[in-house]
Amino acid sequence: MLGVVGGAELVALVRVITGDPGAVPGAVWVEAVDYPIGTPSTESLHRVFGTTAGGADWSCFVKKLQSVRYSPVLEQMPMEFRESFIEYMPWQLEIAVHRSGVGELLPEGMRLATAYRIDVYDDERGTIWMENVVQEPGPWPLERFGRAAYLLGRLSARRQPHLVEPLLPRPHFGTPGYALRYYANGRVMQAALPALADPETWRHPMLAAAVTNLGEYGLRDDLLALGERVPAVLDALDALPQCYQHGDASPQNLLVPHDKPDEFVLID
Protein backbone atom coordinates (compact mmCIF):
# COMPACT_ATOMS: atom_id res chain seq x y z
CA MET A 1 0.00 0.00 0.00
CA LEU A 2 1.52 3.30 -1.15
CA GLY A 3 4.53 1.15 -2.00
CA VAL A 4 5.51 0.85 1.67
CA VAL A 5 3.14 -1.03 3.96
CA GLY A 6 1.53 -4.38 3.25
CA GLY A 7 1.13 -7.86 4.67
CA ALA A 8 2.16 -8.15 8.32
CA GLU A 9 2.95 -4.43 8.45
CA LEU A 10 -0.59 -3.58 7.34
CA VAL A 11 -2.01 -5.90 9.98
CA ALA A 12 0.09 -4.18 12.65
CA LEU A 13 -0.94 -0.72 11.40
CA VAL A 14 -4.65 -1.57 11.45
CA ARG A 15 -4.36 -2.97 14.95
CA VAL A 16 -2.74 0.23 16.17
CA ILE A 17 -5.38 2.41 14.50
CA THR A 18 -8.36 0.40 15.74
CA GLY A 19 -6.93 -0.45 19.14
CA ASP A 20 -7.98 -4.04 18.50
CA PRO A 21 -5.04 -6.45 18.96
CA GLY A 22 -6.85 -9.11 16.96
CA ALA A 23 -8.02 -6.96 14.03
CA VAL A 24 -7.55 -8.39 10.54
CA PRO A 25 -7.61 -6.01 7.54
CA GLY A 26 -10.41 -6.42 5.02
CA ALA A 27 -10.99 -4.02 2.15
CA VAL A 28 -8.52 -1.14 1.73
CA TRP A 29 -8.65 1.88 -0.59
CA VAL A 30 -6.51 4.97 -1.02
CA GLU A 31 -7.54 8.50 -1.97
CA ALA A 32 -5.20 11.33 -2.93
CA VAL A 33 -5.86 14.48 -0.90
CA ASP A 34 -7.22 17.28 -3.07
CA TYR A 35 -4.97 19.99 -1.68
CA PRO A 36 -2.23 21.99 -3.43
CA ILE A 37 1.06 21.11 -1.76
CA GLY A 38 3.00 24.28 -1.02
CA THR A 39 5.72 22.89 1.23
CA PRO A 40 8.73 21.58 -0.74
CA SER A 41 9.46 18.96 1.93
CA THR A 42 6.04 17.34 1.37
CA GLU A 43 6.06 14.74 -1.41
CA SER A 44 2.44 13.58 -1.29
CA LEU A 45 -0.72 13.44 0.85
CA HIS A 46 -3.18 10.54 0.90
CA ARG A 47 -6.02 9.19 2.99
CA VAL A 48 -6.28 5.45 3.47
CA PHE A 49 -9.64 3.91 4.32
CA GLY A 50 -10.49 0.35 5.16
CA THR A 51 -12.54 -2.17 7.05
CA THR A 52 -11.59 -5.08 9.23
CA ALA A 53 -12.73 -8.65 8.74
CA GLY A 54 -15.08 -7.99 11.65
CA GLY A 55 -16.72 -5.06 9.85
CA ALA A 56 -15.10 -2.15 11.72
CA ASP A 57 -14.13 0.96 9.75
CA TRP A 58 -10.71 2.55 10.03
CA SER A 59 -8.75 5.31 8.31
CA CYS A 60 -5.48 7.21 8.46
CA PHE A 61 -3.80 10.19 6.86
CA VAL A 62 -0.51 9.46 5.10
CA LYS A 63 2.07 12.18 4.63
CA LYS A 64 5.16 11.39 2.58
CA LEU A 65 8.13 13.64 3.31
CA GLN A 66 11.26 14.33 1.30
CA SER A 67 14.43 16.34 1.31
CA VAL A 68 13.84 19.54 -0.63
CA ARG A 69 16.59 18.40 -2.99
CA TYR A 70 13.82 16.32 -4.65
CA SER A 71 11.35 19.20 -4.90
CA PRO A 72 10.65 20.93 -8.23
CA VAL A 73 10.74 24.20 -6.27
CA LEU A 74 14.52 23.89 -6.21
CA GLU A 75 14.69 24.32 -9.98
CA GLN A 76 13.05 27.73 -9.65
CA MET A 77 15.72 29.03 -7.28
CA PRO A 78 18.99 30.70 -8.27
CA MET A 79 21.81 28.17 -8.20
CA GLU A 80 23.71 30.02 -5.47
CA PHE A 81 20.81 29.64 -3.00
CA ARG A 82 20.02 25.97 -3.52
CA GLU A 83 22.46 24.29 -1.14
CA SER A 84 21.67 26.66 1.71
CA PHE A 85 17.96 26.07 1.11
CA ILE A 86 18.45 22.30 1.29
CA GLU A 87 20.30 22.75 4.57
CA TYR A 88 17.72 25.22 5.91
CA MET A 89 14.58 23.16 5.18
CA PRO A 90 14.65 20.16 7.53
CA TRP A 91 12.41 17.58 5.86
CA GLN A 92 12.48 15.40 9.00
CA LEU A 93 11.30 18.09 11.44
CA GLU A 94 7.72 16.82 11.62
CA ILE A 95 9.04 13.34 12.35
CA ALA A 96 11.14 14.81 15.17
CA VAL A 97 8.03 16.50 16.58
CA HIS A 98 6.17 13.20 16.84
CA ARG A 99 9.18 11.47 18.38
CA SER A 100 9.69 14.20 20.96
CA GLY A 101 7.86 14.99 24.18
CA VAL A 102 6.43 18.24 22.84
CA GLY A 103 2.91 16.85 23.10
CA GLU A 104 3.25 17.00 26.88
CA LEU A 105 3.88 20.75 26.68
CA LEU A 106 0.77 21.58 24.69
CA PRO A 107 -1.76 23.66 26.64
CA GLU A 108 -5.21 22.25 27.32
CA GLY A 109 -7.24 22.56 24.14
CA MET A 110 -4.36 21.60 21.84
CA ARG A 111 -2.92 18.22 20.93
CA LEU A 112 -0.86 16.57 18.24
CA ALA A 113 -2.45 14.34 15.64
CA THR A 114 -1.81 10.76 16.71
CA ALA A 115 1.05 9.19 14.77
CA TYR A 116 0.36 5.49 14.21
CA ARG A 117 3.56 4.66 12.36
CA ILE A 118 6.67 6.50 11.16
CA ASP A 119 9.00 5.23 8.43
CA VAL A 120 12.36 6.82 7.61
CA TYR A 121 14.26 5.73 4.50
CA ASP A 122 17.90 5.91 3.49
CA ASP A 123 17.28 8.33 0.61
CA GLU A 124 16.20 11.30 2.77
CA ARG A 125 12.54 10.46 2.59
CA GLY A 126 10.00 9.37 5.17
CA THR A 127 6.32 8.65 5.80
CA ILE A 128 4.04 9.48 8.71
CA TRP A 129 0.87 7.41 9.08
CA MET A 130 -1.31 9.55 11.32
CA GLU A 131 -4.80 10.17 12.55
CA ASN A 132 -7.32 11.15 9.90
CA VAL A 133 -9.03 14.10 11.59
CA VAL A 134 -12.61 14.69 10.41
CA GLN A 135 -12.86 18.46 10.58
CA GLU A 136 -15.70 20.77 11.44
CA PRO A 137 -16.93 22.27 8.14
CA GLY A 138 -17.01 25.93 7.26
CA PRO A 139 -14.78 28.95 7.90
CA TRP A 140 -13.53 29.79 11.36
CA PRO A 141 -15.51 32.32 13.41
CA LEU A 142 -13.44 35.27 14.59
CA GLU A 143 -13.44 34.02 18.18
CA ARG A 144 -11.65 30.83 17.14
CA PHE A 145 -8.74 32.82 15.72
CA GLY A 146 -8.40 34.57 19.06
CA ARG A 147 -8.44 31.31 20.99
CA ALA A 148 -5.88 29.77 18.64
CA ALA A 149 -3.57 32.76 19.08
CA TYR A 150 -3.93 32.56 22.87
CA LEU A 151 -3.09 28.85 22.99
CA LEU A 152 -0.18 29.25 20.56
CA GLY A 153 1.17 31.98 22.81
CA ARG A 154 0.93 29.69 25.83
CA LEU A 155 2.75 26.96 23.90
CA SER A 156 5.56 29.32 22.89
CA ALA A 157 5.96 30.49 26.49
CA ARG A 158 6.57 26.88 27.49
CA ARG A 159 9.20 26.43 24.77
CA GLN A 160 11.68 29.17 25.52
CA PRO A 161 15.28 28.22 24.67
CA HIS A 162 16.36 28.10 28.32
CA LEU A 163 13.53 25.66 29.12
CA VAL A 164 13.70 23.14 26.25
CA GLU A 165 16.09 21.75 23.68
CA PRO A 166 15.40 22.28 19.95
CA LEU A 167 13.39 19.50 18.35
CA LEU A 168 16.01 19.11 15.64
CA PRO A 169 19.41 20.66 16.43
CA ARG A 170 20.76 22.58 13.43
CA PRO A 171 23.64 25.01 12.95
CA HIS A 172 22.82 28.68 13.62
CA PHE A 173 19.24 28.02 14.74
CA GLY A 174 20.11 28.81 18.34
CA THR A 175 20.94 32.35 17.24
CA PRO A 176 18.04 34.71 18.02
CA GLY A 177 16.24 35.80 14.87
CA TYR A 178 18.18 33.52 12.51
CA ALA A 179 15.17 31.71 11.03
CA LEU A 180 13.12 34.86 10.57
CA ARG A 181 16.03 36.70 8.96
CA TYR A 182 16.66 33.77 6.62
CA TYR A 183 13.04 33.91 5.50
CA ALA A 184 12.97 37.70 5.21
CA ASN A 185 16.25 37.96 3.32
CA GLY A 186 15.18 35.21 0.93
CA ARG A 187 11.45 34.94 0.29
CA VAL A 188 10.61 38.54 1.16
CA MET A 189 13.57 40.56 -0.11
CA GLN A 190 14.52 38.39 -3.09
CA ALA A 191 11.05 37.41 -4.32
CA ALA A 192 8.08 39.24 -2.81
CA LEU A 193 9.36 42.81 -2.83
CA PRO A 194 10.75 42.69 -6.40
CA ALA A 195 7.40 41.27 -7.55
CA LEU A 196 5.55 44.08 -5.77
CA ALA A 197 7.83 46.66 -7.37
CA ASP A 198 7.25 45.25 -10.87
CA PRO A 199 4.49 47.24 -12.65
CA GLU A 200 3.49 44.07 -14.52
CA THR A 201 2.31 42.55 -11.24
CA TRP A 202 -0.25 45.30 -10.83
CA ARG A 203 -1.48 44.94 -14.40
CA HIS A 204 -2.76 41.44 -13.72
CA PRO A 205 -6.53 41.60 -14.34
CA MET A 206 -7.53 40.15 -10.97
CA LEU A 207 -5.21 42.37 -8.95
CA ALA A 208 -6.02 45.46 -11.00
CA ALA A 209 -9.75 44.84 -10.54
CA ALA A 210 -9.35 44.40 -6.77
CA VAL A 211 -7.39 47.64 -6.45
CA THR A 212 -9.97 49.50 -8.52
CA ASN A 213 -12.95 48.05 -6.66
CA LEU A 214 -11.47 48.97 -3.27
CA GLY A 215 -10.02 52.27 -4.38
CA GLU A 216 -6.65 51.29 -2.87
CA TYR A 217 -4.54 53.02 -5.50
CA GLY A 218 -1.72 53.66 -3.05
CA LEU A 219 -1.40 49.99 -2.06
CA ARG A 220 1.74 49.31 -4.11
CA ASP A 221 3.61 52.28 -2.64
CA ASP A 222 2.42 51.44 0.87
CA LEU A 223 3.67 47.86 0.60
CA LEU A 224 7.04 48.92 -0.79
CA ALA A 225 7.38 51.46 2.03
CA LEU A 226 6.69 48.69 4.53
CA GLY A 227 9.32 46.58 2.79
CA GLU A 228 11.92 49.25 3.48
CA ARG A 229 11.14 48.91 7.19
CA VAL A 230 11.77 45.15 7.32
CA PRO A 231 15.41 45.42 8.55
CA ALA A 232 14.38 47.73 11.41
CA VAL A 233 11.51 45.41 12.34
CA LEU A 234 13.90 42.44 12.46
CA ASP A 235 16.29 44.40 14.69
CA ALA A 236 13.42 45.22 17.06
CA LEU A 237 12.27 41.61 17.18
CA ASP A 238 15.79 40.43 18.02
CA ALA A 239 15.60 42.48 21.22
CA LEU A 240 12.45 40.69 22.42
CA PRO A 241 12.35 37.42 24.41
CA GLN A 242 12.86 34.48 22.06
CA CYS A 243 10.94 31.21 21.95
CA TYR A 244 10.22 28.28 19.66
CA GLN A 245 6.85 28.35 17.90
CA HIS A 246 4.70 26.37 15.48
CA GLY A 247 6.08 28.11 12.41
CA ASP A 248 3.05 27.71 10.13
CA ALA A 249 0.03 28.16 12.37
CA SER A 250 -2.76 28.55 9.81
CA PRO A 251 -6.25 27.00 9.94
CA GLN A 252 -4.98 24.35 7.51
CA ASN A 253 -2.55 23.17 10.20
CA LEU A 254 -4.75 23.70 13.28
CA LEU A 255 -7.47 21.16 12.63
CA VAL A 256 -10.78 21.45 14.49
CA PRO A 257 -12.44 18.03 14.99
CA HIS A 258 -16.13 17.96 14.08
CA ASP A 259 -17.01 16.37 17.43
CA LYS A 260 -14.76 18.66 19.53
CA PRO A 261 -15.08 22.20 18.15
CA ASP A 262 -13.12 23.72 21.04
CA GLU A 263 -10.04 21.59 20.34
CA PHE A 264 -7.14 22.14 17.94
CA VAL A 265 -5.19 19.23 16.47
CA LEU A 266 -1.74 20.40 15.41
CA ILE A 267 -0.11 19.12 12.23
CA ASP A 268 2.69 20.21 9.86
Coordinates of C-alpha atoms in Angstrom, one line a residue:
M1 CA 0.0 0.0 0.0
L2 CA 1.5 3.3 -1.2
G3 CA 4.5 1.2 -2.0
V4 CA 5.5 0.9 1.7
V5 CA 3.1 -1.0 4.0
G6 CA 1.5 -4.4 3.2
G7 CA 1.1 -7.9 4.7
A8 CA 2.2 -8.1 8.3
E9 CA 2.9 -4.4 8.4
L10 CA -0.6 -3.6 7.3
V11 CA -2.0 -5.9 10.0
A12 CA 0.1 -4.2 12.7
L13 CA -0.9 -0.7 11.4
V14 CA -4.7 -1.6 11.4
R15 CA -4.4 -3.0 15.0
V16 CA -2.7 0.2 16.2
I17 CA -5.4 2.4 14.5
T18 CA -8.4 0.4 15.7
G19 CA -6.9 -0.4 19.1
D20 CA -8.0 -4.0 18.5
P21 CA -5.0 -6.4 19.0
G22 CA -6.9 -9.1 17.0
A23 CA -8.0 -7.0 14.0
V24 CA -7.5 -8.4 10.5
P25 CA -7.6 -6.0 7.5
G26 CA -10.4 -6.4 5.0
A27 CA -11.0 -4.0 2.2
V28 CA -8.5 -1.1 1.7
W29 CA -8.7 1.9 -0.6
V30 CA -6.5 5.0 -1.0
E31 CA -7.5 8.5 -2.0
A32 CA -5.2 11.3 -2.9
V33 CA -5.9 14.5 -0.9
D34 CA -7.2 17.3 -3.1
Y35 CA -5.0 20.0 -1.7
P36 CA -2.2 22.0 -3.4
I37 CA 1.1 21.1 -1.8
G38 CA 3.0 24.3 -1.0
T39 CA 5.7 22.9 1.2
P40 CA 8.7 21.6 -0.7
S41 CA 9.5 19.0 1.9
T42 CA 6.0 17.3 1.4
E43 CA 6.1 14.7 -1.4
S44 CA 2.4 13.6 -1.3
L45 CA -0.7 13.4 0.8
H46 CA -3.2 10.5 0.9
R47 CA -6.0 9.2 3.0
V48 CA -6.3 5.4 3.5
F49 CA -9.6 3.9 4.3
G50 CA -10.5 0.4 5.2
T51 CA -12.5 -2.2 7.0
T52 CA -11.6 -5.1 9.2
A53 CA -12.7 -8.6 8.7
G54 CA -15.1 -8.0 11.7
G55 CA -16.7 -5.1 9.8
A56 CA -15.1 -2.2 11.7
D57 CA -14.1 1.0 9.7
W58 CA -10.7 2.6 10.0
S59 CA -8.8 5.3 8.3
C60 CA -5.5 7.2 8.5
F61 CA -3.8 10.2 6.9
V62 CA -0.5 9.5 5.1
K63 CA 2.1 12.2 4.6
K64 CA 5.2 11.4 2.6
L65 CA 8.1 13.6 3.3
Q66 CA 11.3 14.3 1.3
S67 CA 14.4 16.3 1.3
V68 CA 13.8 19.5 -0.6
R69 CA 16.6 18.4 -3.0
Y70 CA 13.8 16.3 -4.7
S71 CA 11.4 19.2 -4.9
P72 CA 10.6 20.9 -8.2
V73 CA 10.7 24.2 -6.3
L74 CA 14.5 23.9 -6.2
E75 CA 14.7 24.3 -10.0
Q76 CA 13.1 27.7 -9.6
M77 CA 15.7 29.0 -7.3
P78 CA 19.0 30.7 -8.3
M79 CA 21.8 28.2 -8.2
E80 CA 23.7 30.0 -5.5
F81 CA 20.8 29.6 -3.0
R82 CA 20.0 26.0 -3.5
E83 CA 22.5 24.3 -1.1
S84 CA 21.7 26.7 1.7
F85 CA 18.0 26.1 1.1
I86 CA 18.4 22.3 1.3
E87 CA 20.3 22.8 4.6
Y88 CA 17.7 25.2 5.9
M89 CA 14.6 23.2 5.2
P90 CA 14.6 20.2 7.5
W91 CA 12.4 17.6 5.9
Q92 CA 12.5 15.4 9.0
L93 CA 11.3 18.1 11.4
E94 CA 7.7 16.8 11.6
I95 CA 9.0 13.3 12.4
A96 CA 11.1 14.8 15.2
V97 CA 8.0 16.5 16.6
H98 CA 6.2 13.2 16.8
R99 CA 9.2 11.5 18.4
S100 CA 9.7 14.2 21.0
G101 CA 7.9 15.0 24.2
V102 CA 6.4 18.2 22.8
G103 CA 2.9 16.9 23.1
E104 CA 3.2 17.0 26.9
L105 CA 3.9 20.8 26.7
L106 CA 0.8 21.6 24.7
P107 CA -1.8 23.7 26.6
E108 CA -5.2 22.3 27.3
G109 CA -7.2 22.6 24.1
M110 CA -4.4 21.6 21.8
R111 CA -2.9 18.2 20.9
L112 CA -0.9 16.6 18.2
A113 CA -2.5 14.3 15.6
T114 CA -1.8 10.8 16.7
A115 CA 1.1 9.2 14.8
Y116 CA 0.4 5.5 14.2
R117 CA 3.6 4.7 12.4
I118 CA 6.7 6.5 11.2
D119 CA 9.0 5.2 8.4
V120 CA 12.4 6.8 7.6
Y121 CA 14.3 5.7 4.5
D122 CA 17.9 5.9 3.5
D123 CA 17.3 8.3 0.6
E124 CA 16.2 11.3 2.8
R125 CA 12.5 10.5 2.6
G126 CA 10.0 9.4 5.2
T127 CA 6.3 8.6 5.8
I128 CA 4.0 9.5 8.7
W129 CA 0.9 7.4 9.1
M130 CA -1.3 9.6 11.3
E131 CA -4.8 10.2 12.6
N132 CA -7.3 11.1 9.9
V133 CA -9.0 14.1 11.6
V134 CA -12.6 14.7 10.4
Q135 CA -12.9 18.5 10.6
E136 CA -15.7 20.8 11.4
P137 CA -16.9 22.3 8.1
G138 CA -17.0 25.9 7.3
P139 CA -14.8 28.9 7.9
W140 CA -13.5 29.8 11.4
P141 CA -15.5 32.3 13.4
L142 CA -13.4 35.3 14.6
E143 CA -13.4 34.0 18.2
R144 CA -11.6 30.8 17.1
F145 CA -8.7 32.8 15.7
G146 CA -8.4 34.6 19.1
R147 CA -8.4 31.3 21.0
A148 CA -5.9 29.8 18.6
A149 CA -3.6 32.8 19.1
Y150 CA -3.9 32.6 22.9
L151 CA -3.1 28.8 23.0
L152 CA -0.2 29.2 20.6
G153 CA 1.2 32.0 22.8
R154 CA 0.9 29.7 25.8
L155 CA 2.8 27.0 23.9
S156 CA 5.6 29.3 22.9
A157 CA 6.0 30.5 26.5
R158 CA 6.6 26.9 27.5
R159 CA 9.2 26.4 24.8
Q160 CA 11.7 29.2 25.5
P161 CA 15.3 28.2 24.7
H162 CA 16.4 28.1 28.3
L163 CA 13.5 25.7 29.1
V164 CA 13.7 23.1 26.3
E165 CA 16.1 21.7 23.7
P166 CA 15.4 22.3 20.0
L167 CA 13.4 19.5 18.4
L168 CA 16.0 19.1 15.6
P169 CA 19.4 20.7 16.4
R170 CA 20.8 22.6 13.4
P171 CA 23.6 25.0 12.9
H172 CA 22.8 28.7 13.6
F173 CA 19.2 28.0 14.7
G174 CA 20.1 28.8 18.3
T175 CA 20.9 32.3 17.2
P176 CA 18.0 34.7 18.0
G177 CA 16.2 35.8 14.9
Y178 CA 18.2 33.5 12.5
A179 CA 15.2 31.7 11.0
L180 CA 13.1 34.9 10.6
R181 CA 16.0 36.7 9.0
Y182 CA 16.7 33.8 6.6
Y183 CA 13.0 33.9 5.5
A184 CA 13.0 37.7 5.2
N185 CA 16.3 38.0 3.3
G186 CA 15.2 35.2 0.9
R187 CA 11.5 34.9 0.3
V188 CA 10.6 38.5 1.2
M189 CA 13.6 40.6 -0.1
Q190 CA 14.5 38.4 -3.1
A191 CA 11.1 37.4 -4.3
A192 CA 8.1 39.2 -2.8
L193 CA 9.4 42.8 -2.8
P194 CA 10.8 42.7 -6.4
A195 CA 7.4 41.3 -7.5
L196 CA 5.5 44.1 -5.8
A197 CA 7.8 46.7 -7.4
D198 CA 7.2 45.3 -10.9
P199 CA 4.5 47.2 -12.7
E200 CA 3.5 44.1 -14.5
T201 CA 2.3 42.6 -11.2
W202 CA -0.2 45.3 -10.8
R203 CA -1.5 44.9 -14.4
H204 CA -2.8 41.4 -13.7
P205 CA -6.5 41.6 -14.3
M206 CA -7.5 40.1 -11.0
L207 CA -5.2 42.4 -8.9
A208 CA -6.0 45.5 -11.0
A209 CA -9.7 44.8 -10.5
A210 CA -9.4 44.4 -6.8
V211 CA -7.4 47.6 -6.5
T212 CA -10.0 49.5 -8.5
N213 CA -13.0 48.1 -6.7
L214 CA -11.5 49.0 -3.3
G215 CA -10.0 52.3 -4.4
E216 CA -6.6 51.3 -2.9
Y217 CA -4.5 53.0 -5.5
G218 CA -1.7 53.7 -3.0
L219 CA -1.4 50.0 -2.1
R220 CA 1.7 49.3 -4.1
D221 CA 3.6 52.3 -2.6
D222 CA 2.4 51.4 0.9
L223 CA 3.7 47.9 0.6
L224 CA 7.0 48.9 -0.8
A225 CA 7.4 51.5 2.0
L226 CA 6.7 48.7 4.5
G227 CA 9.3 46.6 2.8
E228 CA 11.9 49.3 3.5
R229 CA 11.1 48.9 7.2
V230 CA 11.8 45.1 7.3
P231 CA 15.4 45.4 8.6
A232 CA 14.4 47.7 11.4
V233 CA 11.5 45.4 12.3
L234 CA 13.9 42.4 12.5
D235 CA 16.3 44.4 14.7
A236 CA 13.4 45.2 17.1
L237 CA 12.3 41.6 17.2
D238 CA 15.8 40.4 18.0
A239 CA 15.6 42.5 21.2
L240 CA 12.4 40.7 22.4
P241 CA 12.4 37.4 24.4
Q242 CA 12.9 34.5 22.1
C243 CA 10.9 31.2 22.0
Y244 CA 10.2 28.3 19.7
Q245 CA 6.8 28.3 17.9
H246 CA 4.7 26.4 15.5
G247 CA 6.1 28.1 12.4
D248 CA 3.1 27.7 10.1
A249 CA 0.0 28.2 12.4
S250 CA -2.8 28.5 9.8
P251 CA -6.3 27.0 9.9
Q252 CA -5.0 24.3 7.5
N253 CA -2.5 23.2 10.2
L254 CA -4.7 23.7 13.3
L255 CA -7.5 21.2 12.6
V256 CA -10.8 21.5 14.5
P257 CA -12.4 18.0 15.0
H258 CA -16.1 18.0 14.1
D259 CA -17.0 16.4 17.4
K260 CA -14.8 18.7 19.5
P261 CA -15.1 22.2 18.1
D262 CA -13.1 23.7 21.0
E263 CA -10.0 21.6 20.3
F264 CA -7.1 22.1 17.9
V265 CA -5.2 19.2 16.5
L266 CA -1.7 20.4 15.4
I267 CA -0.1 19.1 12.2
D268 CA 2.7 20.2 9.9

